[in-house]
PDB file of C-alpha atoms in Angstrom:
ATOM      1  CA  ARG K   1       0.000   0.000   0.000  1.00  0.00           C
ATOM      2  CA  HIS K   2       2.795   2.374   0.876  1.00  0.00           C
ATOM      3  CA  GLY K   3       5.097   1.142  -1.909  1.00  0.00           C
ATOM      4  CA  ALA K   4       7.144  -1.148   0.347  1.00  0.00           C
ATOM      5  CA  GLN K   5       8.984  -3.864  -1.543  1.00  0.00           C
ATOM      6  CA  THR K   6       9.004  -7.450  -0.377  1.00  0.00           C
ATOM      7  CA  THR K   7      10.942 -10.600  -1.090  1.00  0.00           C
ATOM      8  CA  SER K   8       8.892 -11.366  -4.183  1.00  0.00           C
ATOM      9  CA  ASP K   9       9.990  -8.099  -5.776  1.00  0.00           C
ATOM     10  CA  PHE K  10      13.579  -9.359  -5.756  1.00  0.00           C
ATOM     11  CA  ALA K  11      12.947 -13.036  -6.421  1.00  0.00           C
ATOM     12  CA  ILE K  12      15.209 -13.306  -9.466  1.00  0.00           C
ATOM     13  CA  ALA K  13      17.998 -11.262  -7.909  1.00  0.00           C
ATOM     14  CA  LEU K  14      17.811 -13.290  -4.696  1.00  0.00           C
ATOM     15  CA  GLN K  15      17.940 -16.575  -6.593  1.00  0.00           C
ATOM     16  CA  GLN K  16      20.981 -15.530  -8.578  1.00  0.00           C
ATOM     17  CA  ALA K  17      22.807 -14.023  -5.600  1.00  0.00           C
ATOM     18  CA  GLY K  18      22.116 -17.005  -3.361  1.00  0.00           C
ATOM     19  CA  ASN K  19      23.070 -19.641  -5.895  1.00  0.00           C
ATOM     20  CA  LEU K  20      26.253 -17.797  -6.825  1.00  0.00           C
ATOM     21  CA  ALA K  21      27.200 -17.505  -3.152  1.00  0.00           C
ATOM     22  CA  ILE K  22      26.701 -21.252  -2.671  1.00  0.00           C
ATOM     23  CA  ILE K  23      28.789 -22.215  -5.690  1.00  0.00           C
ATOM     24  CA  GLU K  24      31.506 -19.700  -4.833  1.00  0.00           C
ATOM     25  CA  ALA K  25      31.776 -21.026  -1.272  1.00  0.00           C
ATOM     26  CA  TYR K  26      31.931 -24.605  -2.551  1.00  0.00           C
ATOM     27  CA  GLU K  27      34.744 -23.811  -4.971  1.00  0.00           C
ATOM     28  CA  GLN K  28      36.747 -21.781  -2.462  1.00  0.00           C
ATOM     29  CA  ALA K  29      36.398 -24.100   0.535  1.00  0.00           C
ATOM     30  CA  GLU K  30      39.693 -25.245   2.041  1.00  0.00           C
ATOM     31  CA  GLU K  31      38.596 -28.861   2.179  1.00  0.00           C
ATOM     32  CA  GLY K  32      40.028 -29.600  -1.257  1.00  0.00           C
ATOM     33  CA  ASN K  33      43.571 -30.741  -0.431  1.00  0.00           C
ATOM     34  CA  TRP K  34      42.425 -34.345  -0.667  1.00  0.00           C
ATOM     35  CA  ARG K  35      41.818 -34.005  -4.419  1.00  0.00           C
ATOM     36  CA  GLN K  36      45.545 -34.221  -5.058  1.00  0.00           C
ATOM     37  CA  LEU K  37      45.499 -37.760  -3.656  1.00  0.00           C
ATOM     38  CA  SER K  38      42.477 -39.081  -5.534  1.00  0.00           C
ATOM     39  CA  ARG K  39      41.671 -39.951  -9.146  1.00  0.00           C
ATOM     40  CA  GLU K  40      38.396 -38.548 -10.398  1.00  0.00           C
ATOM     41  CA  THR K  41      35.915 -40.707 -12.308  1.00  0.00           C
ATOM     42  CA  SER K  42      32.486 -40.159 -13.843  1.00  0.00           C
ATOM     43  CA  PHE K  43      29.198 -42.033 -13.338  1.00  0.00           C
ATOM     44  CA  SER K  44      26.476 -42.073 -15.982  1.00  0.00           C
ATOM     45  CA  ASP K  45      23.706 -42.892 -13.475  1.00  0.00           C
ATOM     46  CA  PHE K  46      23.051 -44.160  -9.949  1.00  0.00           C
ATOM     47  CA  ARG K  47      23.320 -47.875 -10.639  1.00  0.00           C
ATOM     48  CA  PRO K  48      26.405 -49.776  -9.458  1.00  0.00           C
ATOM     49  CA  HIS K  49      29.192 -49.223 -11.983  1.00  0.00           C
ATOM     50  CA  GLN K  50      31.848 -51.759 -12.806  1.00  0.00           C
ATOM     51  CA  PHE K  51      35.290 -50.287 -13.400  1.00  0.00           C
ATOM     52  CA  ALA K  52      37.260 -52.928 -15.257  1.00  0.00           C
ATOM     53  CA  GLY K  53      40.919 -53.311 -16.113  1.00  0.00           C
ATOM     54  CA  LEU K  54      43.544 -55.857 -17.095  1.00  0.00           C
ATOM     55  CA  THR K  55      46.398 -57.309 -15.103  1.00  0.00           C
ATOM     56  CA  GLY K  56      49.466 -59.229 -16.123  1.00  0.00           C
ATOM     57  CA  THR K  57      52.129 -57.981 -18.516  1.00  0.00           C
ATOM     58  CA  PRO K  58      52.995 -60.667 -21.097  1.00  0.00           C
ATOM     59  CA  GLU K  59      56.778 -60.756 -21.234  1.00  0.00           C
ATOM     60  CA  PHE K  60      58.217 -61.513 -24.664  1.00  0.00           C
ATOM     61  CA  LEU K  61      59.705 -64.980 -25.023  1.00  0.00           C
ATOM     62  CA  VAL K  62      62.571 -65.938 -27.304  1.00  0.00           C
ATOM     63  CA  VAL K  63      61.453 -67.599 -30.522  1.00  0.00           C
ATOM     64  CA  GLU K  64      63.991 -70.033 -31.901  1.00  0.00           C
ATOM     65  CA  GLU K  65      64.620 -70.369 -35.613  1.00  0.00           C
ATOM     66  CA  ASN K  66      61.532 -71.768 -37.268  1.00  0.00           C
ATOM     67  CA  GLY K  67      59.916 -71.828 -33.861  1.00  0.00           C
ATOM     68  CA  GLU K  68      56.371 -70.907 -32.967  1.00  0.00           C
ATOM     69  CA  TYR K  69      55.148 -67.849 -31.133  1.00  0.00           C
ATOM     70  CA  THR K  70      53.211 -68.601 -27.996  1.00  0.00           C
ATOM     71  CA  TYR K  71      49.974 -66.921 -26.971  1.00  0.00           C
ATOM     72  CA  ALA K  72      49.811 -64.541 -24.055  1.00  0.00           C
ATOM     73  CA  SER K  73      46.823 -63.924 -21.819  1.00  0.00           C
ATOM     74  CA  PHE K  74      45.541 -61.309 -19.435  1.00  0.00           C
ATOM     75  CA  GLN K  75      43.280 -61.422 -16.423  1.00  0.00           C
ATOM     76  CA  ASP K  76      40.500 -58.938 -16.057  1.00  0.00           C
ATOM     77  CA  ILE K  77      39.957 -57.157 -12.787  1.00  0.00           C
ATOM     78  CA  GLY K  78      37.192 -54.902 -11.630  1.00  0.00           C
ATOM     79  CA  ARG K  79      35.531 -53.079  -8.824  1.00  0.00           C
ATOM     80  CA  SER K  80      32.032 -51.827  -8.224  1.00  0.00           C
ATOM     81  CA  ALA K  81      31.136 -48.322  -7.120  1.00  0.00           C
ATOM     82  CA  GLN K  82      27.880 -46.423  -6.832  1.00  0.00           C
ATOM     83  CA  LEU K  83      26.966 -42.776  -6.453  1.00  0.00           C
ATOM     84  CA  TRP K  84      25.028 -41.467  -3.494  1.00  0.00           C
ATOM     85  CA  THR K  85      23.143 -38.196  -3.157  1.00  0.00           C
ATOM     86  CA  ALA K  86      23.674 -35.748  -0.313  1.00  0.00           C
ATOM     87  CA  GLY K  87      22.268 -32.292   0.272  1.00  0.00           C
ATOM     88  CA  ARG K  88      20.600 -29.763   2.543  1.00  0.00           C
ATOM     89  CA  ILE K  89      18.041 -26.948   2.398  1.00  0.00           C
ATOM     90  CA  ILE K  90      18.288 -23.524   4.007  1.00  0.00           C
ATOM     91  CA  SER K  91      15.127 -21.447   4.368  1.00  0.00           C
ATOM     92  CA  LEU K  92      15.288 -17.669   4.814  1.00  0.00           C
ATOM     93  CA  SER K  93      12.232 -15.712   5.912  1.00  0.00           C
ATOM     94  CA  ARG K  94      11.186 -12.463   4.276  1.00  0.00           C
ATOM     95  CA  GLN K  95      11.747 -10.585   7.518  1.00  0.00           C
ATOM     96  CA  LEU K  96      15.306 -11.901   7.820  1.00  0.00           C
ATOM     97  CA  ILE K  97      16.115 -10.819   4.279  1.00  0.00           C
ATOM     98  CA  VAL K  98      14.549  -7.379   4.669  1.00  0.00           C
ATOM     99  CA  ASN K  99      16.322  -6.810   7.994  1.00  0.00           C
ATOM    100  CA  ASP K 100      19.633  -8.263   6.819  1.00  0.00           C
ATOM    101  CA  GLN K 101      22.046  -5.526   7.833  1.00  0.00           C
ATOM    102  CA  LEU K 102      24.877  -7.862   8.822  1.00  0.00           C
ATOM    103  CA  GLY K 103      25.114  -9.976   5.691  1.00  0.00           C
ATOM    104  CA  LEU K 104      23.474 -13.016   7.276  1.00  0.00           C
ATOM    105  CA  PHE K 105      21.733 -13.878   4.034  1.00  0.00           C
ATOM    106  CA  GLY K 106      25.048 -14.282   2.230  1.00  0.00           C
ATOM    107  CA  ASP K 107      26.588 -16.297   5.045  1.00  0.00           C
ATOM    108  CA  MET K 108      23.664 -18.701   5.231  1.00  0.00           C
ATOM    109  CA  ALA K 109      23.749 -19.330   1.509  1.00  0.00           C
ATOM    110  CA  ARG K 110      27.490 -19.938   1.644  1.00  0.00           C
ATOM    111  CA  HIS K 111      27.045 -22.511   4.397  1.00  0.00           C
ATOM    112  CA  LEU K 112      25.502 -24.834   1.820  1.00  0.00           C
ATOM    113  CA  GLY K 113      28.599 -24.576  -0.348  1.00  0.00           C
ATOM    114  CA  ARG K 114      30.912 -25.232   2.573  1.00  0.00           C
ATOM    115  CA  GLY K 115      28.695 -28.108   3.680  1.00  0.00           C
ATOM    116  CA  ALA K 116      29.016 -29.815   0.298  1.00  0.00           C
ATOM    117  CA  SER K 117      32.786 -29.462   0.348  1.00  0.00           C
ATOM    118  CA  LEU K 118      32.914 -30.803   3.920  1.00  0.00           C
ATOM    119  CA  HIS K 119      30.871 -33.852   2.932  1.00  0.00           C
ATOM    120  CA  GLU K 120      33.285 -34.674   0.099  1.00  0.00           C
ATOM    121  CA  ALA K 121      36.315 -34.326   2.341  1.00  0.00           C
ATOM    122  CA  ASN K 122      34.812 -36.419   5.150  1.00  0.00           C
ATOM    123  CA  ALA K 123      33.899 -39.152   2.679  1.00  0.00           C
ATOM    124  CA  PHE K 124      37.390 -39.228   1.205  1.00  0.00           C
ATOM    125  CA  TRP K 125      39.311 -39.172   4.487  1.00  0.00           C
ATOM    126  CA  SER K 126      37.081 -41.863   5.998  1.00  0.00           C
ATOM    127  CA  ASN K 127      38.593 -44.297   3.484  1.00  0.00           C
ATOM    128  CA  LEU K 128      42.224 -43.448   4.123  1.00  0.00           C
ATOM    129  CA  LEU K 129      42.067 -42.860   7.879  1.00  0.00           C
ATOM    130  CA  GLY K 130      39.364 -45.448   8.499  1.00  0.00           C
ATOM    131  CA  ASN K 131      41.453 -48.182   6.864  1.00  0.00           C
ATOM    132  CA  VAL K 132      38.480 -49.595   4.973  1.00  0.00           C
ATOM    133  CA  VAL K 133      38.326 -53.182   3.769  1.00  0.00           C
ATOM    134  CA  LEU K 134      39.024 -53.613   0.045  1.00  0.00           C
ATOM    135  CA  ALA K 135      37.422 -55.989  -2.421  1.00  0.00           C
ATOM    136  CA  ASP K 136      39.987 -58.684  -1.532  1.00  0.00           C
ATOM    137  CA  GLY K 137      38.641 -58.776   2.026  1.00  0.00           C
ATOM    138  CA  VAL K 138      41.784 -57.229   3.516  1.00  0.00           C
ATOM    139  CA  ALA K 139      42.082 -53.770   5.060  1.00  0.00           C
ATOM    140  CA  LEU K 140      43.619 -51.030   2.919  1.00  0.00           C
ATOM    141  CA  PHE K 141      46.713 -50.921   5.161  1.00  0.00           C
ATOM    142  CA  HIS K 142      47.746 -54.419   6.176  1.00  0.00           C
ATOM    143  CA  ALA K 143      50.874 -56.540   6.465  1.00  0.00           C
ATOM    144  CA  ASP K 144      49.461 -58.814   3.764  1.00  0.00           C
ATOM    145  CA  HIS K 145      49.414 -55.827   1.419  1.00  0.00           C
ATOM    146  CA  GLY K 146      53.000 -54.890   2.219  1.00  0.00           C
ATOM    147  CA  ASN K 147      52.035 -51.266   2.853  1.00  0.00           C
ATOM    148  CA  LEU K 148      51.982 -51.028   6.651  1.00  0.00           C
ATOM    149  CA  ALA K 149      55.037 -50.459   8.808  1.00  0.00           C
ATOM    150  CA  ALA K 150      55.549 -53.188  11.400  1.00  0.00           C
ATOM    151  CA  SER K 151      55.804 -50.571  14.136  1.00  0.00           C
ATOM    152  CA  GLY K 152      55.339 -46.838  14.395  1.00  0.00           C
ATOM    153  CA  THR K 153      58.399 -44.680  13.896  1.00  0.00           C
ATOM    154  CA  ALA K 154      58.873 -40.941  13.818  1.00  0.00           C
ATOM    155  CA  LEU K 155      59.397 -39.060  10.581  1.00  0.00           C
ATOM    156  CA  SER K 156      63.003 -39.396   9.475  1.00  0.00           C
ATOM    157  CA  VAL K 157      65.045 -40.062   6.396  1.00  0.00           C
ATOM    158  CA  ALA K 158      65.340 -43.710   7.462  1.00  0.00           C
ATOM    159  CA  SER K 159      61.608 -44.246   8.030  1.00  0.00           C
ATOM    160  CA  LEU K 160      60.667 -42.454   4.810  1.00  0.00           C
ATOM    161  CA  SER K 161      63.221 -44.552   2.938  1.00  0.00           C
ATOM    162  CA  ALA K 162      61.632 -47.704   4.341  1.00  0.00           C
ATOM    163  CA  GLY K 163      58.248 -46.503   3.136  1.00  0.00           C
ATOM    164  CA  ARG K 164      59.583 -45.762  -0.318  1.00  0.00           C
ATOM    165  CA  ALA K 165      61.199 -49.198  -0.470  1.00  0.00           C
ATOM    166  CA  ALA K 166      57.909 -50.866   0.456  1.00  0.00           C
ATOM    167  CA  MET K 167      56.126 -49.030  -2.355  1.00  0.00           C
ATOM    168  CA  ARG K 168      58.904 -49.888  -4.790  1.00  0.00           C
ATOM    169  CA  LYS K 169      58.467 -53.586  -4.012  1.00  0.00           C
ATOM    170  CA  GLN K 170      54.780 -53.669  -4.886  1.00  0.00           C
ATOM    171  CA  LYS K 171      53.849 -56.025  -7.709  1.00  0.00           C
ATOM    172  CA  ASP K 172      50.969 -56.084 -10.139  1.00  0.00           C
ATOM    173  CA  ARG K 173      48.050 -58.376  -9.381  1.00  0.00           C
ATOM    174  CA  ASP K 174      49.851 -61.204 -11.132  1.00  0.00           C
ATOM    175  CA  GLY K 175      52.315 -61.129  -8.232  1.00  0.00           C
ATOM    176  CA  ALA K 176      55.328 -60.864 -10.524  1.00  0.00           C
ATOM    177  CA  THR K 177      55.326 -57.693 -12.605  1.00  0.00           C
ATOM    178  CA  PRO K 178      57.036 -54.734 -10.882  1.00  0.00           C
ATOM    179  CA  LEU K 179      55.065 -51.491 -10.880  1.00  0.00           C
ATOM    180  CA  TYR K 180      57.847 -48.969 -10.190  1.00  0.00           C
ATOM    181  CA  ILE K 181      55.710 -47.049  -7.712  1.00  0.00           C
ATOM    182  CA  THR K 182      57.235 -44.057  -5.969  1.00  0.00           C
ATOM    183  CA  PRO K 183      55.646 -41.758  -3.397  1.00  0.00           C
ATOM    184  CA  GLN K 184      54.722 -38.224  -4.370  1.00  0.00           C
ATOM    185  CA  TYR K 185      52.790 -37.031  -1.315  1.00  0.00           C
ATOM    186  CA  LEU K 186      53.544 -37.120   2.392  1.00  0.00           C
ATOM    187  CA  VAL K 187      50.292 -36.885   4.364  1.00  0.00           C
ATOM    188  CA  ILE K 188      50.646 -35.880   8.009  1.00  0.00           C
ATOM    189  CA  GLY K 189      48.746 -34.394  10.920  1.00  0.00           C
ATOM    190  CA  PRO K 190      49.519 -31.049  12.582  1.00  0.00           C
ATOM    191  CA  ASP K 191      51.719 -32.710  15.218  1.00  0.00           C
ATOM    192  CA  ASN K 192      54.170 -33.763  12.510  1.00  0.00           C
ATOM    193  CA  GLU K 193      54.216 -30.534  10.547  1.00  0.00           C
ATOM    194  CA  THR K 194      57.328 -29.071  12.151  1.00  0.00           C
ATOM    195  CA  GLU K 195      59.262 -32.311  11.734  1.00  0.00           C
ATOM    196  CA  ALA K 196      58.268 -32.432   8.076  1.00  0.00           C
ATOM    197  CA  ASP K 197      59.436 -28.841   7.640  1.00  0.00           C
ATOM    198  CA  LYS K 198      62.818 -29.762   9.097  1.00  0.00           C
ATOM    199  CA  LEU K 199      63.207 -32.707   6.755  1.00  0.00           C
ATOM    200  CA  LEU K 200      62.113 -30.944   3.606  1.00  0.00           C
ATOM    201  CA  THR K 201      63.886 -27.629   4.139  1.00  0.00           C
ATOM    202  CA  THR K 202      66.880 -27.169   1.854  1.00  0.00           C
ATOM    203  CA  ILE K 203      69.943 -26.418   3.982  1.00  0.00           C
ATOM    204  CA  SER K 204      73.700 -26.758   3.678  1.00  0.00           C
ATOM    205  CA  PRO K 205      74.577 -29.616   6.041  1.00  0.00           C
ATOM    206  CA  ALA K 206      77.808 -29.545   8.022  1.00  0.00           C
ATOM    207  CA  GLN K 207      78.314 -33.281   7.579  1.00  0.00           C
ATOM    208  CA  VAL K 208      77.707 -35.616   4.668  1.00  0.00           C
ATOM    209  CA  GLY K 209      75.547 -37.807   6.888  1.00  0.00           C
ATOM    210  CA  ASP K 210      73.131 -34.916   7.431  1.00  0.00           C
ATOM    211  CA  VAL K 211      72.303 -34.578   3.729  1.00  0.00           C
ATOM    212  CA  VAL K 212      68.571 -35.026   3.064  1.00  0.00           C
ATOM    213  CA  PRO K 213      68.007 -37.159  -0.066  1.00  0.00           C
ATOM    214  CA  ALA K 214      66.383 -35.522  -3.064  1.00  0.00           C
ATOM    215  CA  PHE K 215      63.381 -37.850  -2.938  1.00  0.00           C
ATOM    216  CA  VAL K 216      62.502 -36.629   0.566  1.00  0.00           C
ATOM    217  CA  ARG K 217      62.776 -32.980  -0.418  1.00  0.00           C
ATOM    218  CA  SER K 218      60.651 -33.625  -3.512  1.00  0.00           C
ATOM    219  CA  LEU K 219      57.670 -34.906  -1.527  1.00  0.00           C
ATOM    220  CA  THR K 220      54.586 -32.685  -1.476  1.00  0.00           C
ATOM    221  CA  VAL K 221      53.364 -32.334   2.107  1.00  0.00           C
ATOM    222  CA  ILE K 222      49.652 -32.362   2.863  1.00  0.00           C
ATOM    223  CA  VAL K 223      48.730 -31.473   6.436  1.00  0.00           C
ATOM    224  CA  GLU K 224      45.346 -32.853   7.458  1.00  0.00           C
ATOM    225  CA  PRO K 225      43.831 -31.887  10.849  1.00  0.00           C
ATOM    226  CA  ARG K 226      41.758 -35.084  10.864  1.00  0.00           C
ATOM    227  CA  ILE K 227      45.012 -36.935  11.620  1.00  0.00           C
ATOM    228  CA  THR K 228      45.176 -36.426  15.376  1.00  0.00           C
ATOM    229  CA  ASP K 229      48.251 -38.536  16.144  1.00  0.00           C
ATOM    230  CA  TYR K 230      51.745 -39.003  14.697  1.00  0.00           C
ATOM    231  CA  ALA K 231      50.680 -41.411  11.950  1.00  0.00           C
ATOM    232  CA  TRP K 232      51.914 -40.514   8.472  1.00  0.00           C
ATOM    233  CA  TYR K 233      51.191 -41.736   4.978  1.00  0.00           C
ATOM    234  CA  LEU K 234      52.893 -41.883   1.608  1.00  0.00           C
ATOM    235  CA  VAL K 235      50.723 -41.655  -1.503  1.00  0.00           C
ATOM    236  CA  ALA K 236      51.718 -42.126  -5.134  1.00  0.00           C
ATOM    237  CA  ASP K 237      50.545 -39.898  -7.965  1.00  0.00           C
ATOM    238  CA  PRO K 238      46.892 -40.982  -8.487  1.00  0.00           C
ATOM    239  CA  ALA K 239      47.274 -40.420 -12.231  1.00  0.00           C
ATOM    240  CA  LYS K 240      49.738 -43.337 -12.226  1.00  0.00           C
ATOM    241  CA  VAL K 241      48.391 -45.529  -9.411  1.00  0.00           C
ATOM    242  CA  ALA K 242      44.800 -44.931  -8.389  1.00  0.00           C
ATOM    243  CA  SER K 243      44.507 -46.216  -4.840  1.00  0.00           C
ATOM    244  CA  LEU K 244      41.913 -43.612  -3.889  1.00  0.00           C
ATOM    245  CA  SER K 245      39.093 -42.526  -6.140  1.00  0.00           C
ATOM    246  CA  HIS K 246      36.139 -40.152  -6.226  1.00  0.00           C
ATOM    247  CA  GLY K 247      33.468 -39.391  -8.783  1.00  0.00           C
ATOM    248  CA  TYR K 248      30.441 -37.341  -9.769  1.00  0.00           C
ATOM    249  CA  LEU K 249      27.390 -37.781 -11.930  1.00  0.00           C
ATOM    250  CA  GLN K 250      28.317 -37.207 -15.554  1.00  0.00           C
ATOM    251  CA  GLY K 251      27.692 -33.587 -16.529  1.00  0.00           C
ATOM    252  CA  GLN K 252      27.126 -32.541 -12.902  1.00  0.00           C
ATOM    253  CA  ARG K 253      30.519 -32.151 -11.322  1.00  0.00           C
ATOM    254  CA  GLY K 254      30.234 -30.612  -7.884  1.00  0.00           C
ATOM    255  CA  ILE K 255      27.295 -28.942  -6.202  1.00  0.00           C
ATOM    256  CA  TYR K 256      23.934 -28.307  -7.872  1.00  0.00           C
ATOM    257  CA  THR K 257      21.787 -25.516  -6.484  1.00  0.00           C
ATOM    258  CA  ASP K 258      18.100 -24.718  -6.771  1.00  0.00           C
ATOM    259  CA  THR K 259      15.932 -21.950  -5.345  1.00  0.00           C
ATOM    260  CA  ARG K 260      12.258 -21.697  -4.471  1.00  0.00           C
ATOM    261  CA  VAL K 261      10.405 -18.513  -3.552  1.00  0.00           C
ATOM    262  CA  GLY K 262       7.725 -19.157  -0.932  1.00  0.00           C
ATOM    263  CA  PHE K 263       4.033 -18.623  -1.563  1.00  0.00           C
ATOM    264  CA  GLU K 264       2.242 -19.932   1.514  1.00  0.00           C
ATOM    265  CA  VAL K 265       5.121 -18.537   3.606  1.00  0.00           C
ATOM    266  CA  ASP K 266       7.109 -15.442   2.647  1.00  0.00           C
ATOM    267  CA  GLY K 267      10.709 -16.299   2.123  1.00  0.00           C
ATOM    268  CA  VAL K 268      13.271 -18.055  -0.057  1.00  0.00           C
ATOM    269  CA  GLU K 269      14.596 -21.615   0.145  1.00  0.00           C
ATOM    270  CA  TYR K 270      17.984 -22.677  -1.169  1.00  0.00           C
ATOM    271  CA  LYS K 271      18.773 -26.313  -1.879  1.00  0.00           C
ATOM    272  CA  GLY K 272      22.220 -27.751  -2.455  1.00  0.00           C
ATOM    273  CA  ARG K 273      22.616 -31.243  -3.907  1.00  0.00           C
ATOM    274  CA  LEU K 274      25.679 -33.381  -4.487  1.00  0.00           C
ATOM    275  CA  ASP K 275      25.906 -36.679  -6.377  1.00  0.00           C
ATOM    276  CA  PHE K 276      29.209 -38.117  -5.203  1.00  0.00           C
ATOM    277  CA  ASN K 277      31.283 -41.183  -4.446  1.00  0.00           C
ATOM    278  CA  ALA K 278      34.616 -41.640  -2.676  1.00  0.00           C
ATOM    279  CA  SER K 279      36.267 -45.009  -2.236  1.00  0.00           C
ATOM    280  CA  ALA K 280      39.548 -46.839  -1.715  1.00  0.00           C
ATOM    281  CA  VAL K 281      40.238 -49.139  -4.650  1.00  0.00           C
ATOM    282  CA  ASP K 282      43.825 -50.431  -4.419  1.00  0.00           C
ATOM    283  CA  HIS K 283      46.509 -50.760  -1.742  1.00  0.00           C
ATOM    284  CA  ARG K 284      49.544 -50.473  -3.976  1.00  0.00           C
ATOM    285  CA  GLY K 285      49.777 -46.709  -4.184  1.00  0.00           C
ATOM    286  CA  VAL K 286      49.586 -45.956  -0.460  1.00  0.00           C
ATOM    287  CA  TYR K 287      51.719 -46.678   2.593  1.00  0.00           C
ATOM    288  CA  LYS K 288      51.124 -46.082   6.303  1.00  0.00           C
ATOM    289  CA  ASN K 289      53.429 -45.729   9.275  1.00  0.00           C
ATOM    290  CA  PRO K 290      51.579 -45.535  12.638  1.00  0.00           C
ATOM    291  CA  GLY K 291      54.152 -42.942  13.655  1.00  0.00           C
ATOM    292  CA  ALA K 292      55.761 -41.927  16.913  1.00  0.00           C
ATOM    293  CA  ALA K 293      56.531 -38.701  18.708  1.00  0.00           C
ATOM    294  CA  PRO K 294      59.722 -36.953  17.543  1.00  0.00           C
ATOM    295  CA  ALA K 295      62.770 -37.596  19.697  1.00  0.00           C
TER     296      ALA K 295
END
């Protein structure tokens, strides 16, 4: 009556602003360090997907004069994975929006973006830190897999060298073909950050025995607060050895947002949806040391 404008007068602007805030928060969230450790895949729908591959490298055999070539064979391998859907809704009343002098509207919308990023990170880290059981019925880190230190030791050149050696010794699923795996990432908790800095810092040592090998200094350190003890992990480049994997619905990578302007109730609702999967698929590209406090 007096020319006052309400939520409905700004419906389009509110939809655009809210959705942009959600997407921006999702893309800028600091939960994305795990992506360096994981290979991304794509799912065409929500049914279980079989990811197949071949194992066994047929070594060439000498063929004598007038001799016959022999046939080689492969074994197929596979794993099953399935997307799940996660999401939340935030509802903002007309009064809150009209009275929003402190930017609460923007913060609430951004919470959806941060929430999506948090869900992805929690799902990923639950596989690595939770030591999930793989398709072979054995935990990701296990003595049978040759990727678990017999006892926890503090970060040092010697312990890192032992981890690298264990990864080097990994064989293909045929149990014979070497894979030439080397670690690229050192994953640690905050309690180990200073020790890692000491090891990886380039200095001029006073003695030859104090020289830090190039492979140690070349490691990329990822500090993850979810690691609350001195445990540390080595992870190979996922582009070469995919031990950890994540995926999205084809054509819908990341968060999807939708907005609804209320009719029965004045206000705006924002929905964030995520079609996602994170899983551990192979033990060969990862190594764990339970760790110990620095001396």
